[in-house]
Amino acid sequence: MIGAVKKACQIISCFSNENPALGLGEIAERLGMNVSTTHHIVSTLCEEGVLMRDNRKKYRLGWRLLEWNNHVMFQQDVYDKAMPLVKELIHRFKGIAHIAMFDKGTVVFVLRVSSQDSTPIHTYVGSRKPAYATSSGKVLLAYNSTYLQETIDRGLSYEAPNTITDINRLKEELKMIRKNGYSISNHENSDGMYGIAAPVLSYSKEIIAAVNLVGPAAYMQGDKRNTIIKSVMNTAQLISKELGYIEV
């Protein structure tokens, strides 16, 4: 399986500005592969839109790569616009701030910034956590109902002392999150940790990400709690505006 993926990547890499179209034999020769194997992989790449065949029976890069490129550029746009705003958040409070996006029942962290005196937690850019057990994940679920079923299908398993594993209870909490405009995760993903998250909205008023701040429960629930909530919400709103969202 890994070998097939590697060969598929090598085939894609054969194409360039100098060589935008290649025949099956040319691809096989460049990579030292037999024609039968090359044909099998190329056919699969065509089925998925990664390659396409022109009227000269030559292969070119397909529309799927353009779609992926747009996704990458969009995430980079989020990163560039969010970074200075998120840094302001961790300069004011102790903790670790993330920007997270939804993917197949999980949240993927695309940005992570920590204050100098933050308590370490096991997250990094590219890491995943169950959507139902994190503050950022619950915001994403609350603002996009289509995400919920995909999350439920993966199962709601115990992650920490307060993880919500009951579907009806989760649905009720998501209603409150939508009403309040923010979510919390209190010992739900990691014992002793408390997260506060708010939605990042696009110009079309759809949720595209969530920003959160995570820290020790004792600190996050202390006398700065309400200020942190307002600051996280404000940071999310500012990022949304940077991405074109207009509040009416």
Short mmCIF file of C-alpha atoms in Angstrom, two decimals:
data_model
loop_
_atom_site.label_atom_id
_atom_site.label_comp_id
_atom_site.label_asym_id
_atom_site.label_seq_id
_atom_site.Cartn_x
_atom_site.Cartn_y
_atom_site.Cartn_z
CA MET A 1 0.00 0.00 0.00
CA ILE A 2 2.76 2.44 0.99
CA GLY A 3 4.69 1.50 -2.16
CA ALA A 4 1.67 2.27 -4.36
CA VAL A 5 1.21 5.67 -2.71
CA LYS A 6 4.89 6.45 -3.24
CA LYS A 7 4.68 5.49 -6.91
CA ALA A 8 1.55 7.62 -7.35
CA CYS A 9 3.39 10.62 -5.89
CA GLN A 10 6.35 9.98 -8.18
CA ILE A 11 4.04 9.88 -11.20
CA ILE A 12 2.48 13.22 -10.23
CA SER A 13 5.96 14.70 -9.80
CA CYS A 14 6.85 13.80 -13.41
CA PHE A 15 4.72 16.68 -14.67
CA SER A 16 6.16 20.18 -14.85
CA ASN A 17 5.97 23.41 -16.84
CA GLU A 18 8.47 21.89 -19.26
CA ASN A 19 6.56 18.60 -19.47
CA PRO A 20 2.86 19.33 -18.92
CA ALA A 21 1.70 16.27 -20.90
CA LEU A 22 3.23 12.79 -20.90
CA GLY A 23 2.34 9.49 -22.49
CA LEU A 24 2.08 6.26 -20.52
CA GLY A 25 5.35 4.95 -21.93
CA GLU A 26 7.15 8.19 -21.09
CA ILE A 27 6.01 8.04 -17.48
CA ALA A 28 7.03 4.39 -17.16
CA GLU A 29 10.45 5.07 -18.68
CA ARG A 30 11.13 8.10 -16.47
CA LEU A 31 10.42 6.11 -13.31
CA GLY A 32 11.83 2.77 -14.39
CA MET A 33 8.44 1.10 -13.87
CA ASN A 34 6.81 -1.51 -16.07
CA VAL A 35 3.99 -0.27 -18.29
CA SER A 36 1.34 -2.49 -16.68
CA THR A 37 1.94 -1.11 -13.17
CA THR A 38 2.14 2.44 -14.49
CA HIS A 39 -1.15 2.00 -16.36
CA HIS A 40 -2.90 0.70 -13.25
CA ILE A 41 -1.79 3.64 -11.08
CA VAL A 42 -2.37 6.25 -13.79
CA SER A 43 -5.89 4.91 -14.41
CA THR A 44 -6.69 5.21 -10.72
CA LEU A 45 -5.33 8.77 -10.61
CA CYS A 46 -7.53 9.63 -13.59
CA GLU A 47 -10.60 8.17 -11.88
CA GLU A 48 -9.91 10.42 -8.88
CA GLY A 49 -9.36 13.52 -11.01
CA VAL A 50 -5.69 13.82 -10.08
CA LEU A 51 -4.70 13.22 -13.71
CA MET A 52 -6.68 13.57 -16.93
CA ARG A 53 -6.20 12.19 -20.43
CA ASP A 54 -6.28 14.52 -23.42
CA ASN A 55 -7.33 13.78 -27.01
CA ARG A 56 -3.75 12.85 -27.90
CA LYS A 57 -3.85 10.09 -25.27
CA LYS A 58 -1.39 12.06 -23.17
CA TYR A 59 -1.84 12.60 -19.45
CA ARG A 60 -1.95 15.94 -17.64
CA LEU A 61 -2.45 17.09 -14.06
CA GLY A 62 -6.15 17.13 -13.25
CA TRP A 63 -8.72 19.40 -11.60
CA ARG A 64 -8.42 17.65 -8.23
CA LEU A 65 -4.99 19.18 -7.69
CA LEU A 66 -6.44 22.64 -8.24
CA GLU A 67 -9.10 21.89 -5.63
CA TRP A 68 -6.46 20.72 -3.15
CA ASN A 69 -4.36 23.78 -3.88
CA ASN A 70 -7.32 26.03 -3.05
CA HIS A 71 -7.74 24.21 0.27
CA VAL A 72 -4.06 24.66 1.10
CA MET A 73 -4.07 28.33 0.15
CA PHE A 74 -7.23 28.90 2.18
CA GLN A 75 -5.67 27.30 5.27
CA GLN A 76 -2.53 29.41 4.74
CA ASP A 77 -4.75 32.49 4.55
CA VAL A 78 -6.35 31.53 7.87
CA TYR A 79 -2.90 30.98 9.38
CA ASP A 80 -1.46 34.31 8.17
CA LYS A 81 -4.41 36.39 9.32
CA ALA A 82 -4.92 34.55 12.61
CA MET A 83 -1.35 34.39 13.90
CA PRO A 84 -0.94 38.01 15.13
CA LEU A 85 -4.39 37.97 16.73
CA VAL A 86 -3.80 34.65 18.48
CA LYS A 87 -0.44 35.88 19.73
CA GLU A 88 -2.19 38.79 21.42
CA LEU A 89 -4.40 36.27 23.22
CA ILE A 90 -1.50 34.31 24.72
CA HIS A 91 0.32 37.53 25.65
CA ARG A 92 -2.63 38.43 27.88
CA PHE A 93 -3.29 35.00 29.40
CA LYS A 94 -1.45 31.84 30.43
CA GLY A 95 -2.19 28.95 28.14
CA ILE A 96 -1.95 27.42 24.70
CA ALA A 97 -4.05 28.78 21.84
CA HIS A 98 -5.07 26.79 18.78
CA ILE A 99 -6.85 27.24 15.50
CA ALA A 100 -8.64 24.01 14.65
CA MET A 101 -10.58 22.72 11.65
CA PHE A 102 -12.99 19.79 11.37
CA ASP A 103 -12.06 16.62 9.51
CA LYS A 104 -13.94 13.30 9.64
CA GLY A 105 -15.16 13.52 13.22
CA THR A 106 -11.95 15.01 14.55
CA VAL A 107 -10.41 18.44 14.90
CA VAL A 108 -7.07 19.10 13.23
CA PHE A 109 -4.90 21.82 14.73
CA VAL A 110 -3.57 24.11 12.00
CA LEU A 111 -2.05 26.67 14.37
CA ARG A 112 -0.63 26.39 17.88
CA VAL A 113 0.90 29.15 20.00
CA SER A 114 1.77 28.97 23.70
CA SER A 115 2.57 31.52 26.37
CA GLN A 116 5.98 31.28 28.04
CA ASP A 117 4.57 29.93 31.30
CA SER A 118 1.92 27.60 29.81
CA THR A 119 1.33 24.07 31.09
CA PRO A 120 2.44 21.55 28.42
CA ILE A 121 -0.25 19.58 26.63
CA HIS A 122 0.07 16.95 23.91
CA THR A 123 -0.95 18.96 20.86
CA TYR A 124 0.97 20.08 17.80
CA VAL A 125 0.19 21.42 14.33
CA GLY A 126 -1.37 18.55 12.43
CA SER A 127 -2.43 16.58 15.50
CA ARG A 128 -6.02 15.42 15.90
CA LYS A 129 -8.45 15.17 18.78
CA PRO A 130 -12.04 13.88 18.96
CA ALA A 131 -14.39 16.71 18.06
CA TYR A 132 -16.91 15.92 20.82
CA ALA A 133 -14.26 16.05 23.57
CA THR A 134 -12.63 19.41 22.83
CA SER A 135 -13.82 23.01 23.15
CA SER A 136 -12.87 23.79 19.55
CA GLY A 137 -14.51 20.60 18.28
CA LYS A 138 -17.78 21.27 20.07
CA VAL A 139 -17.95 24.77 18.56
CA LEU A 140 -17.49 23.28 15.10
CA LEU A 141 -20.23 20.72 15.78
CA ALA A 142 -22.57 23.37 17.18
CA TYR A 143 -22.29 25.63 14.13
CA ASN A 144 -22.44 22.93 11.45
CA SER A 145 -25.00 20.18 12.03
CA THR A 146 -23.65 18.06 9.18
CA TYR A 147 -20.49 17.46 11.21
CA LEU A 148 -22.39 15.82 14.06
CA GLN A 149 -23.46 12.58 12.39
CA GLU A 150 -19.93 11.98 11.09
CA THR A 151 -18.66 12.41 14.65
CA ILE A 152 -21.31 10.11 16.14
CA ASP A 153 -20.51 7.44 13.53
CA ARG A 154 -16.95 7.30 14.85
CA GLY A 155 -18.26 6.63 18.35
CA LEU A 156 -18.14 8.70 21.52
CA SER A 157 -15.48 7.08 23.67
CA TYR A 158 -14.16 8.08 27.07
CA GLU A 159 -11.14 10.43 26.88
CA ALA A 160 -11.04 12.03 30.36
CA PRO A 161 -13.18 12.21 33.54
CA ASN A 162 -15.84 14.52 32.07
CA THR A 163 -15.98 13.34 28.46
CA ILE A 164 -19.52 13.50 27.08
CA THR A 165 -20.35 10.07 25.67
CA ASP A 166 -24.15 10.37 25.64
CA ILE A 167 -25.49 11.57 22.28
CA ASN A 168 -28.55 13.35 23.68
CA ARG A 169 -26.48 15.17 26.27
CA LEU A 170 -24.02 16.23 23.57
CA LYS A 171 -26.84 17.58 21.41
CA GLU A 172 -28.21 19.61 24.33
CA GLU A 173 -24.78 21.10 24.99
CA LEU A 174 -24.35 22.00 21.33
CA LYS A 175 -27.62 23.98 21.50
CA MET A 176 -26.26 25.95 24.46
CA ILE A 177 -22.97 26.57 22.66
CA ARG A 178 -24.82 28.00 19.67
CA LYS A 179 -26.87 30.19 21.99
CA ASN A 180 -23.88 31.44 24.01
CA GLY A 181 -21.43 31.80 21.13
CA TYR A 182 -18.65 29.85 22.82
CA SER A 183 -17.90 26.41 24.28
CA ILE A 184 -15.88 24.98 27.12
CA SER A 185 -14.13 21.69 27.67
CA ASN A 186 -13.80 20.97 31.37
CA HIS A 187 -11.66 17.86 32.04
CA GLU A 188 -13.21 16.37 28.86
CA ASN A 189 -10.18 15.73 26.69
CA SER A 190 -7.35 15.90 29.21
CA ASP A 191 -7.64 15.57 32.96
CA GLY A 192 -6.96 18.85 34.73
CA MET A 193 -7.24 21.01 31.60
CA TYR A 194 -9.92 23.52 30.66
CA GLY A 195 -10.54 24.97 27.20
CA ILE A 196 -12.61 27.87 25.90
CA ALA A 197 -13.37 28.15 22.17
CA ALA A 198 -15.30 30.37 19.76
CA PRO A 199 -16.21 30.07 16.06
CA VAL A 200 -14.34 31.57 13.12
CA LEU A 201 -16.85 32.37 10.37
CA SER A 202 -16.34 32.91 6.64
CA TYR A 203 -17.75 35.70 4.47
CA SER A 204 -20.70 33.38 3.75
CA LYS A 205 -21.36 33.09 7.52
CA GLU A 206 -20.32 29.42 7.61
CA ILE A 207 -18.02 28.13 10.31
CA ILE A 208 -14.59 27.29 8.95
CA ALA A 209 -12.52 26.97 12.11
CA ALA A 210 -12.45 27.50 15.85
CA VAL A 211 -10.02 29.38 18.06
CA ASN A 212 -9.46 28.24 21.63
CA LEU A 213 -7.34 28.82 24.69
CA VAL A 214 -6.43 25.85 26.88
CA GLY A 215 -4.90 25.93 30.34
CA PRO A 216 -5.07 24.40 33.82
CA ALA A 217 -8.64 24.27 35.12
CA ALA A 218 -7.75 26.19 38.29
CA TYR A 219 -6.44 29.15 36.26
CA MET A 220 -9.07 29.09 33.49
CA GLN A 221 -11.93 28.94 36.00
CA GLY A 222 -10.43 31.61 38.25
CA ASP A 223 -11.21 35.31 38.46
CA LYS A 224 -10.16 35.87 34.82
CA ARG A 225 -12.63 33.34 33.39
CA ASN A 226 -15.19 35.83 32.05
CA THR A 227 -12.43 38.04 30.64
CA ILE A 228 -10.87 35.04 28.89
CA ILE A 229 -14.25 34.07 27.40
CA LYS A 230 -14.78 37.58 26.04
CA SER A 231 -11.22 37.72 24.70
CA VAL A 232 -11.46 34.35 22.93
CA MET A 233 -14.78 35.38 21.37
CA ASN A 234 -13.34 38.73 20.32
CA THR A 235 -10.27 37.06 18.79
CA ALA A 236 -12.52 34.71 16.79
CA GLN A 237 -14.62 37.65 15.59
CA LEU A 238 -11.53 39.61 14.51
CA ILE A 239 -10.17 36.61 12.58
CA SER A 240 -13.59 36.19 10.94
CA LYS A 241 -13.55 39.83 9.83
CA GLU A 242 -10.04 39.40 8.42
CA LEU A 243 -11.42 36.53 6.33
CA GLY A 244 -14.29 38.64 4.99
CA TYR A 245 -17.09 37.98 7.48
CA ILE A 246 -19.42 40.97 7.90
CA GLU A 247 -21.66 41.02 10.94
CA VAL A 248 -25.19 42.33 10.27
#
